[in-house]
mmCIF file of C-alpha atoms in Angstrom:
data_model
loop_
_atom_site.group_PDB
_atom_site.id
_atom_site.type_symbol
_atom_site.label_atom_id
_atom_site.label_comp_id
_atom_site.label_asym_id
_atom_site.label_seq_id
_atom_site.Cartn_x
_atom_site.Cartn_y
_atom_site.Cartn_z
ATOM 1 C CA UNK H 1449 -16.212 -38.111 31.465
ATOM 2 C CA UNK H 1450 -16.309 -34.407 33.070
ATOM 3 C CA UNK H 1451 -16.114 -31.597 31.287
ATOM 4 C CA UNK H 1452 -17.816 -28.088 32.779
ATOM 5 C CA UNK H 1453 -17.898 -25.133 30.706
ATOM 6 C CA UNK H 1454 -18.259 -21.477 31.163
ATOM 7 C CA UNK H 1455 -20.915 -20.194 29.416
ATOM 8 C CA UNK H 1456 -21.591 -16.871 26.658
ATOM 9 C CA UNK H 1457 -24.846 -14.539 26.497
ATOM 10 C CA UNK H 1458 -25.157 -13.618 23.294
ATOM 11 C CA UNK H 1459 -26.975 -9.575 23.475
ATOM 12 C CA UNK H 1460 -29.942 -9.420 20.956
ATOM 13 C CA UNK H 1461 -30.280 -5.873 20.501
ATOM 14 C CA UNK H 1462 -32.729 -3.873 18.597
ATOM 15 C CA UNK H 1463 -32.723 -4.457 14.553
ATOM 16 C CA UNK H 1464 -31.606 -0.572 14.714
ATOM 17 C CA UNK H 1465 -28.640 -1.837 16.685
ATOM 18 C CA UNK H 1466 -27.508 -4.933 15.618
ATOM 19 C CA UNK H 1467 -25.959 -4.920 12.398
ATOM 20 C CA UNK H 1468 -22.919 -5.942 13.968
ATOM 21 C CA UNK H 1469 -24.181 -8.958 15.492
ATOM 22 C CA UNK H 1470 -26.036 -9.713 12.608
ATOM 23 C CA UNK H 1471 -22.920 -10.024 10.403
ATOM 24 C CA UNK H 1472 -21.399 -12.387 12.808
ATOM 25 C CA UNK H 1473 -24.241 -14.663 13.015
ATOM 26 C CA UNK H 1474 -24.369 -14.727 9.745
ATOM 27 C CA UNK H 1475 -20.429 -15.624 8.999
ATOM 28 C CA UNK H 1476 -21.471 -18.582 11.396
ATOM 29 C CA UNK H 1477 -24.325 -19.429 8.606
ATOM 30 C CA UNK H 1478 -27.211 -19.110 11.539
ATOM 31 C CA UNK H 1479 -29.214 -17.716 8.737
ATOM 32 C CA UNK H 1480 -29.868 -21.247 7.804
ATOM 33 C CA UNK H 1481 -30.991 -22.143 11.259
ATOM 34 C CA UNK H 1482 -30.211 -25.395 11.631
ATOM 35 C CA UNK H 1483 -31.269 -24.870 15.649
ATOM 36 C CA UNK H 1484 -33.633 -27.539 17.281
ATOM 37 C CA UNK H 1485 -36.509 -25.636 18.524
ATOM 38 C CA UNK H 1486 -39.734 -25.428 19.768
ATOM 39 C CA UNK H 1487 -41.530 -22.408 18.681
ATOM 40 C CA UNK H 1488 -44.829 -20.977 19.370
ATOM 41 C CA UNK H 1489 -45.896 -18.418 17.260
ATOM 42 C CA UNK H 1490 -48.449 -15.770 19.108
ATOM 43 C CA UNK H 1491 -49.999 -13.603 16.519
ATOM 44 C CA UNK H 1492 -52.400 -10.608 17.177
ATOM 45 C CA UNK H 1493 -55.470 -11.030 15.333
ATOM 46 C CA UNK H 1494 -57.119 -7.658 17.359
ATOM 47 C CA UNK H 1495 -59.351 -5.144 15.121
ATOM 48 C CA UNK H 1496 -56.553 -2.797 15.349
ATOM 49 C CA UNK H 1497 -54.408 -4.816 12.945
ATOM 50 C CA UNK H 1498 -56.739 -5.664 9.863
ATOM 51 C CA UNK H 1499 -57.202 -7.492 7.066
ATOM 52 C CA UNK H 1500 -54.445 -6.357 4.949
ATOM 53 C CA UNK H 1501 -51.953 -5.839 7.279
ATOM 54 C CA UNK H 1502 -52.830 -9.661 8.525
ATOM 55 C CA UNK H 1503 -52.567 -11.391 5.767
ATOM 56 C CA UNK H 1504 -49.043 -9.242 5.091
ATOM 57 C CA UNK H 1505 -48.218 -10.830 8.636
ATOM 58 C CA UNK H 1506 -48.724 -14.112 7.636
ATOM 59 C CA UNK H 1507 -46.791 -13.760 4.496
ATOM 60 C CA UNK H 1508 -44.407 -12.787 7.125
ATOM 61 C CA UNK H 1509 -44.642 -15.453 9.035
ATOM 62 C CA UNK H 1510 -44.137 -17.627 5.946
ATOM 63 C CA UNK H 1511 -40.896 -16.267 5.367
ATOM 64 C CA UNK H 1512 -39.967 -17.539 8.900
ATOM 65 C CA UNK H 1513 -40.616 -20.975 8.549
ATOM 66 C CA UNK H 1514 -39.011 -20.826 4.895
ATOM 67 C CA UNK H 1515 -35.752 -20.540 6.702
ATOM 68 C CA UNK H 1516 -36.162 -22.970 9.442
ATOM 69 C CA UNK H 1517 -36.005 -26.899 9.491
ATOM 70 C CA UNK H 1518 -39.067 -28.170 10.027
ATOM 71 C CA UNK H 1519 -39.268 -31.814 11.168
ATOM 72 C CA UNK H 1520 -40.188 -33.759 14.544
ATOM 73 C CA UNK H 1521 -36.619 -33.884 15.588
ATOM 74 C CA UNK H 1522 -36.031 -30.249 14.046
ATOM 75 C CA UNK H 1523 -37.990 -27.583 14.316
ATOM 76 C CA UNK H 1524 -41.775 -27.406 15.836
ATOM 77 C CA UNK H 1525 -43.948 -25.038 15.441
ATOM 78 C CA UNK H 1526 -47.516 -23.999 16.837
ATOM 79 C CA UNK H 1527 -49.224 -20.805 15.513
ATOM 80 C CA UNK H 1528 -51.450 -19.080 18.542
ATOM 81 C CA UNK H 1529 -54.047 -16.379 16.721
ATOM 82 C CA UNK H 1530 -55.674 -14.267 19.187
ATOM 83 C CA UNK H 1531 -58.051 -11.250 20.040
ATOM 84 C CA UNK H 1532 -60.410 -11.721 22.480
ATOM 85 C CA UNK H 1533 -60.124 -14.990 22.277
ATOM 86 C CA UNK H 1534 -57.464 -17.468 21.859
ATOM 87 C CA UNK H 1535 -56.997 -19.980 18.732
ATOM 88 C CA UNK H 1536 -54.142 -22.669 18.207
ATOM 89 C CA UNK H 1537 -54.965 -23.148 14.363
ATOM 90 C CA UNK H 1538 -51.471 -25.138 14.099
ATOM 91 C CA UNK H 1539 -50.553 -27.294 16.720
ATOM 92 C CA UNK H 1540 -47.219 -29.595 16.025
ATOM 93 C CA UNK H 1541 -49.081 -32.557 18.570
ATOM 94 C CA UNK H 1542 -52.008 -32.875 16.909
ATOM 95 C CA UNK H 1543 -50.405 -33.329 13.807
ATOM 96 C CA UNK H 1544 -49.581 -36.759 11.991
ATOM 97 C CA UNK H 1545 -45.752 -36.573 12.152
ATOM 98 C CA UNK H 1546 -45.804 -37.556 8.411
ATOM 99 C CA UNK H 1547 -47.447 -34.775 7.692
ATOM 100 C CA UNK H 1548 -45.711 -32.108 9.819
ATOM 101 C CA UNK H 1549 -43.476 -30.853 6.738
ATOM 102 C CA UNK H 1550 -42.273 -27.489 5.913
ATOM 103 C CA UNK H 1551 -44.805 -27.139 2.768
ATOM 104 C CA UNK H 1552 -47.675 -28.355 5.021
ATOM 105 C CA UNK H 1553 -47.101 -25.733 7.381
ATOM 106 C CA UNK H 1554 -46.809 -22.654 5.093
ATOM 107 C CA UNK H 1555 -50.358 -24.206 3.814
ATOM 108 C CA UNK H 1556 -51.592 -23.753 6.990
ATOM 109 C CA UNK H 1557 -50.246 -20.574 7.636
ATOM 110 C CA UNK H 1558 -51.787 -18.947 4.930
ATOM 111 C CA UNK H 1559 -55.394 -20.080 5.871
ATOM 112 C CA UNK H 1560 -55.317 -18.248 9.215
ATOM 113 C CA UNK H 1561 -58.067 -16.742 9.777
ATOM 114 C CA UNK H 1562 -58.509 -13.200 10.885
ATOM 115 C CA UNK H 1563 -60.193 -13.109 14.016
ATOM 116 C CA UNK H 1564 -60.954 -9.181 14.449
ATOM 117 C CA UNK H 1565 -60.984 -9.434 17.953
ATOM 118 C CA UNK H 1566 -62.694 -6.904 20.108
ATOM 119 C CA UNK H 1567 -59.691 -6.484 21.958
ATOM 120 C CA UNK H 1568 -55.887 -7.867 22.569
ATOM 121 C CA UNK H 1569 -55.322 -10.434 25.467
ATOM 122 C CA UNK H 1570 -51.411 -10.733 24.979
ATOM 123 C CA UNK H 1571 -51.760 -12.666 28.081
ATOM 124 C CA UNK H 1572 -53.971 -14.974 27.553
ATOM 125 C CA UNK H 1573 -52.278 -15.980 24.672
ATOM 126 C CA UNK H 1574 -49.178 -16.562 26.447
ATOM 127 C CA UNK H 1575 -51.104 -18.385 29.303
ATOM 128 C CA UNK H 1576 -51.800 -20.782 26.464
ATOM 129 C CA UNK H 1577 -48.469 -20.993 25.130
ATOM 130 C CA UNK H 1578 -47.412 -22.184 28.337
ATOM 131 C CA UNK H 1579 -50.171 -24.825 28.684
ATOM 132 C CA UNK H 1580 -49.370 -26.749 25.353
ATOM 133 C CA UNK H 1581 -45.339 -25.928 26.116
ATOM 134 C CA UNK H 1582 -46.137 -27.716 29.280
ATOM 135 C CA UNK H 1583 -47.592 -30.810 27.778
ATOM 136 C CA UNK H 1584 -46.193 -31.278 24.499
ATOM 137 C CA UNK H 1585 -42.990 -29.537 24.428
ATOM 138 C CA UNK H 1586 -40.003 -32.047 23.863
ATOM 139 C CA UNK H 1587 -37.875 -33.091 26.895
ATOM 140 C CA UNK H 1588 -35.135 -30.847 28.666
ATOM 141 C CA UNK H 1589 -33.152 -34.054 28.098
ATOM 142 C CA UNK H 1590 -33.165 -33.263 24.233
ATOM 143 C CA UNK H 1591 -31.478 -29.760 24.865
ATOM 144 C CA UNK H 1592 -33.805 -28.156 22.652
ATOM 145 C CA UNK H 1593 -35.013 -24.536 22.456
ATOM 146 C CA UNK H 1594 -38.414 -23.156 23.645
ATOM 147 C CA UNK H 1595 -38.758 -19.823 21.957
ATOM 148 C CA UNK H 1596 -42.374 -18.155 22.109
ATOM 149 C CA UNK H 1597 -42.572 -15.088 19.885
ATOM 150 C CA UNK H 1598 -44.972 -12.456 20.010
ATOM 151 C CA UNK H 1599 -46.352 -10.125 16.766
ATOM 152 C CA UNK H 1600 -48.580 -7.395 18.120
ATOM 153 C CA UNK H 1601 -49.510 -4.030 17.338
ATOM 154 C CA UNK H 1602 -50.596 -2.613 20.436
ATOM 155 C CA UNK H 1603 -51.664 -2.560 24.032
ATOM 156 C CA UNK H 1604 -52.619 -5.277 26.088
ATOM 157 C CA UNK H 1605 -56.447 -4.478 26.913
ATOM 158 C CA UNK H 1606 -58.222 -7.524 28.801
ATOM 159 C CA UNK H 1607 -57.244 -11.225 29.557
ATOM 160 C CA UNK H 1608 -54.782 -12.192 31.829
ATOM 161 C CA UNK H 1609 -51.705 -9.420 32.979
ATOM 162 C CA UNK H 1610 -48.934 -10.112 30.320
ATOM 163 C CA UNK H 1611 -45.964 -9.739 32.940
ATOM 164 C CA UNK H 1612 -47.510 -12.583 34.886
ATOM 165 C CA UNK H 1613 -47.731 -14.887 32.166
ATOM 166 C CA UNK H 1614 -44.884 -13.797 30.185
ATOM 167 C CA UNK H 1615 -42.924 -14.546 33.431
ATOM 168 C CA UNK H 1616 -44.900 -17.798 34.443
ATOM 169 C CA UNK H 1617 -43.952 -19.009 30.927
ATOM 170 C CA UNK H 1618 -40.511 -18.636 31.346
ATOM 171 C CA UNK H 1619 -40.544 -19.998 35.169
ATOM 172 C CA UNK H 1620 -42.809 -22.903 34.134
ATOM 173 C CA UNK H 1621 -41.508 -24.376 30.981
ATOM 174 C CA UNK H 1622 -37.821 -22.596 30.488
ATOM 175 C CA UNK H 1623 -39.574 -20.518 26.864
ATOM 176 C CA UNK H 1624 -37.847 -17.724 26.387
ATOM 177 C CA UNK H 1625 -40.138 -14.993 25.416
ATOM 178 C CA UNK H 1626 -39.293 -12.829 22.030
ATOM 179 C CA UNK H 1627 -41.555 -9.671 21.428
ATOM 180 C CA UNK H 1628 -42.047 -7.962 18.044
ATOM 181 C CA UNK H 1629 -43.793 -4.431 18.283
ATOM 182 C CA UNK H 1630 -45.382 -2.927 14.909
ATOM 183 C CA UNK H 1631 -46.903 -0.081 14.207
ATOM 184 C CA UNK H 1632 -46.236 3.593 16.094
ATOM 185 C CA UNK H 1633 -49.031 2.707 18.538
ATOM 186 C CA UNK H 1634 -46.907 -0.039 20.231
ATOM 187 C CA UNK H 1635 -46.229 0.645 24.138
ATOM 188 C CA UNK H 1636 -42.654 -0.442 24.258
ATOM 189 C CA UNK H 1637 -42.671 -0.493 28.315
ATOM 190 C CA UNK H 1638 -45.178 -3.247 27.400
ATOM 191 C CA UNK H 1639 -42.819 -4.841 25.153
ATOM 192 C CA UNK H 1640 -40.393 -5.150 27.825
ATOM 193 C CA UNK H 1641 -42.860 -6.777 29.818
ATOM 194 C CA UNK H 1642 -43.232 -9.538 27.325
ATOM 195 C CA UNK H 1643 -40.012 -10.090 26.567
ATOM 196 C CA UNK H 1644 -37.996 -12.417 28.796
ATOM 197 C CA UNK H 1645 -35.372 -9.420 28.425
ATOM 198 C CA UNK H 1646 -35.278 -6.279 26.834
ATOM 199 C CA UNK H 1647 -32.549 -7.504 24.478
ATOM 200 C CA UNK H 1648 -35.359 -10.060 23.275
ATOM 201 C CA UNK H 1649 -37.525 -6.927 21.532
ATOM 202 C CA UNK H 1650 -37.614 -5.443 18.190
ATOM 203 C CA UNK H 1651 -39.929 -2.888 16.905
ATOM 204 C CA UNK H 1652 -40.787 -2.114 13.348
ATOM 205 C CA UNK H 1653 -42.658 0.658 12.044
ATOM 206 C CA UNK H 1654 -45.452 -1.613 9.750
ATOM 207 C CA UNK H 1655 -46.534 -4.957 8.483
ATOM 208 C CA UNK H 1656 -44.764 -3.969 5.208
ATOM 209 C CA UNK H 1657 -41.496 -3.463 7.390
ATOM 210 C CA UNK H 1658 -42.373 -7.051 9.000
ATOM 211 C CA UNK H 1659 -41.636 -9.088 5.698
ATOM 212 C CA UNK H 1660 -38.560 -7.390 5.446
ATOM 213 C CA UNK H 1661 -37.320 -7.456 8.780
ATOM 214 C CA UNK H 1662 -38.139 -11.501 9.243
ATOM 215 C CA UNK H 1663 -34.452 -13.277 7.614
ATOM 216 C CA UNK H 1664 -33.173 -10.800 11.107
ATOM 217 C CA UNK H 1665 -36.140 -11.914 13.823
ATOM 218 C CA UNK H 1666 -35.439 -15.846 11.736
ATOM 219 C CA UNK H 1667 -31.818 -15.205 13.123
ATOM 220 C CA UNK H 1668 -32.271 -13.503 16.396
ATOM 221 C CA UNK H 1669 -34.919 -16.344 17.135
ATOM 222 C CA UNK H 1670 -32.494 -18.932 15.914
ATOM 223 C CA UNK H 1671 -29.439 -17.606 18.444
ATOM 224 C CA UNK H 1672 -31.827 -18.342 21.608
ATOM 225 C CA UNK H 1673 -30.027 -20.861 23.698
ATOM 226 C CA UNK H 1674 -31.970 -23.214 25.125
ATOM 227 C CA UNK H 1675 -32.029 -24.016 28.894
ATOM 228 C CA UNK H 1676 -30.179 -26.395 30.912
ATOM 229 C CA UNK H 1677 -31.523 -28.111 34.000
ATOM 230 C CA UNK H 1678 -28.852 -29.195 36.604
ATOM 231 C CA UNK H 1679 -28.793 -32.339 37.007
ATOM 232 C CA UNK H 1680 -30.569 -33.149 33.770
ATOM 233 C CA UNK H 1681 -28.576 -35.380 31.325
ATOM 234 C CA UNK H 1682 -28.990 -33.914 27.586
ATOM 235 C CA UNK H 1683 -28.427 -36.142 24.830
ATOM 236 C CA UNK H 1684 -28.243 -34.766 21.347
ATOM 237 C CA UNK H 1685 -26.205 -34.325 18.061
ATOM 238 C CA UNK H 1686 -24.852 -31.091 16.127
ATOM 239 C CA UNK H 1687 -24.316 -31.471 12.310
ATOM 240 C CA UNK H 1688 -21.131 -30.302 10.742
ATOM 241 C CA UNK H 1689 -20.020 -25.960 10.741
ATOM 242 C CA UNK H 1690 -23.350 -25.906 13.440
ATOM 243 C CA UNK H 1691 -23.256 -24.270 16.879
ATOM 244 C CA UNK H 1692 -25.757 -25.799 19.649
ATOM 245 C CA UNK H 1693 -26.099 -22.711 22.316
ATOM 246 C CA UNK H 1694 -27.334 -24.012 26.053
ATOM 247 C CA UNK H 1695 -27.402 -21.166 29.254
ATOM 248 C CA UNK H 1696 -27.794 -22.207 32.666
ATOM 249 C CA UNK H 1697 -29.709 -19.821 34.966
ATOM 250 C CA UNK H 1698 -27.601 -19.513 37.905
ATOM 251 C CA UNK H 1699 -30.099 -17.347 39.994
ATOM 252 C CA UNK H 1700 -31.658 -19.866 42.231
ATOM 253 C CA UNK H 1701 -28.513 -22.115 42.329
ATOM 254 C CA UNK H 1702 -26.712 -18.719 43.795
ATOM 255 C CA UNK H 1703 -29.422 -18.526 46.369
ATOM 256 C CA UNK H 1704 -29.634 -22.275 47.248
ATOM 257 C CA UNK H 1705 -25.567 -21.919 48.021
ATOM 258 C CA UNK H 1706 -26.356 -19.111 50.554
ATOM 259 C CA UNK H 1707 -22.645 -18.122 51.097
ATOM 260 C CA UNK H 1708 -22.249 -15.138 49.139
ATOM 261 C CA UNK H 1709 -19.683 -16.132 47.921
ATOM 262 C CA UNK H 1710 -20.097 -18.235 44.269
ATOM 263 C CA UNK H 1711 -19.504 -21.575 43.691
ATOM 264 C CA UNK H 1712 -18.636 -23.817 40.008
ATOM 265 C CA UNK H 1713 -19.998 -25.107 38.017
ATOM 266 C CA UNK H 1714 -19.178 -28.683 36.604
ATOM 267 C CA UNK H 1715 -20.226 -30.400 33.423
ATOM 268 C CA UNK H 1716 -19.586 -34.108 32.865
ATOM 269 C CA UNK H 1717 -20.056 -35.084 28.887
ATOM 270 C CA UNK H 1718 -19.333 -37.688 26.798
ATOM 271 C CA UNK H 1719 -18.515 -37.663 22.786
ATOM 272 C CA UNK H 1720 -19.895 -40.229 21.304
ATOM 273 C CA UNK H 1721 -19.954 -39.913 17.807
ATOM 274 C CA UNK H 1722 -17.778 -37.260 16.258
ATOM 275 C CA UNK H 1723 -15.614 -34.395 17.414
ATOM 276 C CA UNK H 1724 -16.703 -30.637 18.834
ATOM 277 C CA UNK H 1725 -15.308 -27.730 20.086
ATOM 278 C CA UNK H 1726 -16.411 -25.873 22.945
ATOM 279 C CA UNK H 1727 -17.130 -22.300 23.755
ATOM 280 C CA UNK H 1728 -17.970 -20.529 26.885
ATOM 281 C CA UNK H 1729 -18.963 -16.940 28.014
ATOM 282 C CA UNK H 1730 -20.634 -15.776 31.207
ATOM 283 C CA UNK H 1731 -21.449 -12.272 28.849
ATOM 284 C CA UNK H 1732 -22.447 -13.662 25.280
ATOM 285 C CA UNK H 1733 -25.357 -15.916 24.751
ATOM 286 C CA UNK H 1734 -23.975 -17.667 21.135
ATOM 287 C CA UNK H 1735 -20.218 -18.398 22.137
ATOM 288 C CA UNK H 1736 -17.488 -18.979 19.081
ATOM 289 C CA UNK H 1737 -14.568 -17.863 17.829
ATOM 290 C CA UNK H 1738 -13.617 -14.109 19.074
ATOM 291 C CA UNK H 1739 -16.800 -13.729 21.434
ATOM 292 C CA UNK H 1740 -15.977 -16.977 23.659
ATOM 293 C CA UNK H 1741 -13.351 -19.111 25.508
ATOM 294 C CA UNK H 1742 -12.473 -22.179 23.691
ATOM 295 C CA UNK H 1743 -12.217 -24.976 26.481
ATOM 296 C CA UNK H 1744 -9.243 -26.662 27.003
ATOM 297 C CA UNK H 1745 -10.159 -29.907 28.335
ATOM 298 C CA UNK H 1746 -8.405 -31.829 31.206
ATOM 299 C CA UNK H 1747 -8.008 -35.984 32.073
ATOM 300 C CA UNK H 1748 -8.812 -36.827 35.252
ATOM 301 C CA UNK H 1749 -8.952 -40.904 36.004
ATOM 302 C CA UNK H 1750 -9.512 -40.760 32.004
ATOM 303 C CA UNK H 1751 -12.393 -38.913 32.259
ATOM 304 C CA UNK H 1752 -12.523 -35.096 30.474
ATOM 305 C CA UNK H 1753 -13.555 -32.248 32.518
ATOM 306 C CA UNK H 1754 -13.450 -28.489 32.799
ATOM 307 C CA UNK H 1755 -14.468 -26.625 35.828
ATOM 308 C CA UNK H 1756 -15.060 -22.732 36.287
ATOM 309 C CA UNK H 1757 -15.793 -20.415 39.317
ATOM 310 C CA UNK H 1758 -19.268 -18.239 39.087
ATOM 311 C CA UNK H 1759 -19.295 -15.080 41.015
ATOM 312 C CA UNK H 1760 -22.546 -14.258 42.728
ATOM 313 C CA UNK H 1761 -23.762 -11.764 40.174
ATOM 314 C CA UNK H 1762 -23.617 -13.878 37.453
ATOM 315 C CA UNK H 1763 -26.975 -14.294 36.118
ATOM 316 C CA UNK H 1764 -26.771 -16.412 33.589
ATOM 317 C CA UNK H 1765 -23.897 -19.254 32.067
ATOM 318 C CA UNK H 1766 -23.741 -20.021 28.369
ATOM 319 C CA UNK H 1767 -21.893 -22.321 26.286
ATOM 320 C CA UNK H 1768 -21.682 -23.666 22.870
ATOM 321 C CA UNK H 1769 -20.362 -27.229 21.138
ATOM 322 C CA UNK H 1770 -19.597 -27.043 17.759
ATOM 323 C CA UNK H 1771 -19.696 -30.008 15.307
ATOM 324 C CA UNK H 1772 -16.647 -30.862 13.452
ATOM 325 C CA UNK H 1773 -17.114 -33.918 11.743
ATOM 326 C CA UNK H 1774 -20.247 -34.802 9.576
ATOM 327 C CA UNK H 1775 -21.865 -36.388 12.382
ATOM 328 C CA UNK H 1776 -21.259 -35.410 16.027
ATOM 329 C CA UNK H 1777 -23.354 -36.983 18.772
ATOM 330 C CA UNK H 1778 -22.411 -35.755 22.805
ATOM 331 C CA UNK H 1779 -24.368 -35.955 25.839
ATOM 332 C CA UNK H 1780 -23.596 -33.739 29.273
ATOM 333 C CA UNK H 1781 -24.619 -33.073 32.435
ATOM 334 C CA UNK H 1782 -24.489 -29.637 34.079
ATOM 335 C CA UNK H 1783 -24.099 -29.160 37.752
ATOM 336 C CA UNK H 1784 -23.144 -26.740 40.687
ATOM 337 C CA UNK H 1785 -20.739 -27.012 43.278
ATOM 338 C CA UNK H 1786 -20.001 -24.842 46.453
ATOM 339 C CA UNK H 1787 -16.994 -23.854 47.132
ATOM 340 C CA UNK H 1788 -16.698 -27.224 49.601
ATOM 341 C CA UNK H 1789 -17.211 -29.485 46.272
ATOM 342 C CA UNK H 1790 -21.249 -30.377 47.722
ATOM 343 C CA UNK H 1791 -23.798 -30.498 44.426
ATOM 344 C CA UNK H 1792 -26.478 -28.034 44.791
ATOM 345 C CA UNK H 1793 -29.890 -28.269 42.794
#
């Protein structure tokens, strides 16, 4: 069967900004994040921060995880505490799947240590991220989420340059990287720089502010599409009144097609199990009702399909299914055409 969307980019502004947004995720009950995702944690564990304000961090960060759902074919989690040095205190591969469970984790989470590190090597931490990410993250095929995100209080001061590896981890593995700035002394042109995008940065004034800005990070983290790699069949379920959000970089598929002129993309998909709707955007990441297209499928030799040109500019595709039924199980495979009909990628 063929089906090709046109996908949404949903904008993550700034918590100042995005009440909004906020209210719509939530009417699409996001807040319970029912998103497959891997997540790295990177926490700062520098002097700057200290002892108080860490452990009101990881009470933080236990209010994360509360929300999520935690299981091997759910959510995964690694924690990365740093300084000077870098720490992976909870790593989902070396874990006993049996024992990888939401109450386990917030366990763990509250016996992080605080390192007190001499100084902050963002970038290092990262460079680690993308190391494990490499290894142990779950297939593309899966069409889960990689979704690193950063705590810190301050500037990058030794290790590796955080651009590089922010950018390296994104290249690499297809994480998108989230940045959370607290504190006044945060350098917000550094934020940026850690942040796959600028939409993908919040700032909050303390550690206090931190517990009470997580349910909004939990739901900004939770709206992260995850990547789609042409070519790359994804198999994979969504449960009932639950969006799935996939983006496509277009970038290098633009380049390989060297015309200047576009080309479409195509997605072939089957339904095995279930019914979904379909939403596409080339300007919102989390595509629905009133921010997306609905697709109108066609039959061609009984097969479904939907096809859509992509202008040159166009950074990034997005797209959304949507489970109908109680259990709805799909697979699809994304790819681009010139304009002559050729594959590309």
């Amino acid at each position: 069967m063929r089906l090709c969307f046109y996908l949404w980019a949903f904008v993550l502004l700034s918590a100042v900004n995005a009440n909004s947004l906020l209210e719509l995720l939530q009417e699409r009950s996001e807040n319970d994040c029912k998103t497959i995702m891997d997540l790295f944690i990177i926490l700062d564990s520098s002097g700057s921060v200290g002892v108080p304000a860490f452990e009101q961090a990881k009470s933080a960060l236990v209010d994360l995880v509360s929300q999520l759902h935690i299981g091997p074919k759910k959510v995964q989690v690694w924690v990365i505490n740093y300084g000077s040095v870098v720490e992976t205190p909870i790593a989902f591969h070396n874990m006993p799947m049996a024992d990888f469970t939401k109450e386990r984790l917030i366990q763990q989470i509250r016996g992080i240590r605080y390192m007190n590190g001499a100084c902050t090597a963002t970038g290092d931490a990262l460079q680690e991220a993308r190391r494990i990410c490499d290894k142990s993250c779950r297939s593309h095929r899966e069409g889960v989420s990689r979704v690193a995100l950063v705590f810190t209080d301050g500037y990058s001061n030794c290790g590796s340059p955080v651009g590089v590896e922010s950018s390296s981890l994104l290249a690499i593995t297809k994480a998108s990287v989230f940045a959370v700035g607290i504190g006044s002394g945060v350098n917000t042109a550094e934020l940026n720089t850690i942040a796959t995008d600028k939409k993908y940065v919040i700032h909050v004034d303390n550690y206090v502010n931190l517990i009470a800005a997580m349910n909004n990070i939990t739901i900004y983290t939770c709206g992260i599409p995850a990547f789609v790699i042409p070519n790359v069949k994804v198999e994979t379920s969504a449960p009932m009144n639950t969006f799935r959000y996939y983006q496509v970089d277009t970038t290098e598929l633009l380049r390989q097609s060297r015309n200047h002129q576009g080309g479409f993309i195509e997605i072939s998909a089957n339904v095995h199990l279930g019914k979904v709707d379909v939403y596409t955007s080339t300007t919102e990441s989390n595509p629905g009702p009133g921010t997306g297209q609905r697709v109108a499928f066609q039959t061609r030799g009984g097969e479904l399909y939907y096809m859509e040109y992509i202008e040159e500019d166009t950074p990034r595709l997005y797209f959304s299914f949507y489970g109908l039924q109680q259990e709805n199980e799909y697979d699809f495979t994304v790819q681009w055409l010139d304009l002559q009909g050729g594959i590309i990628g």
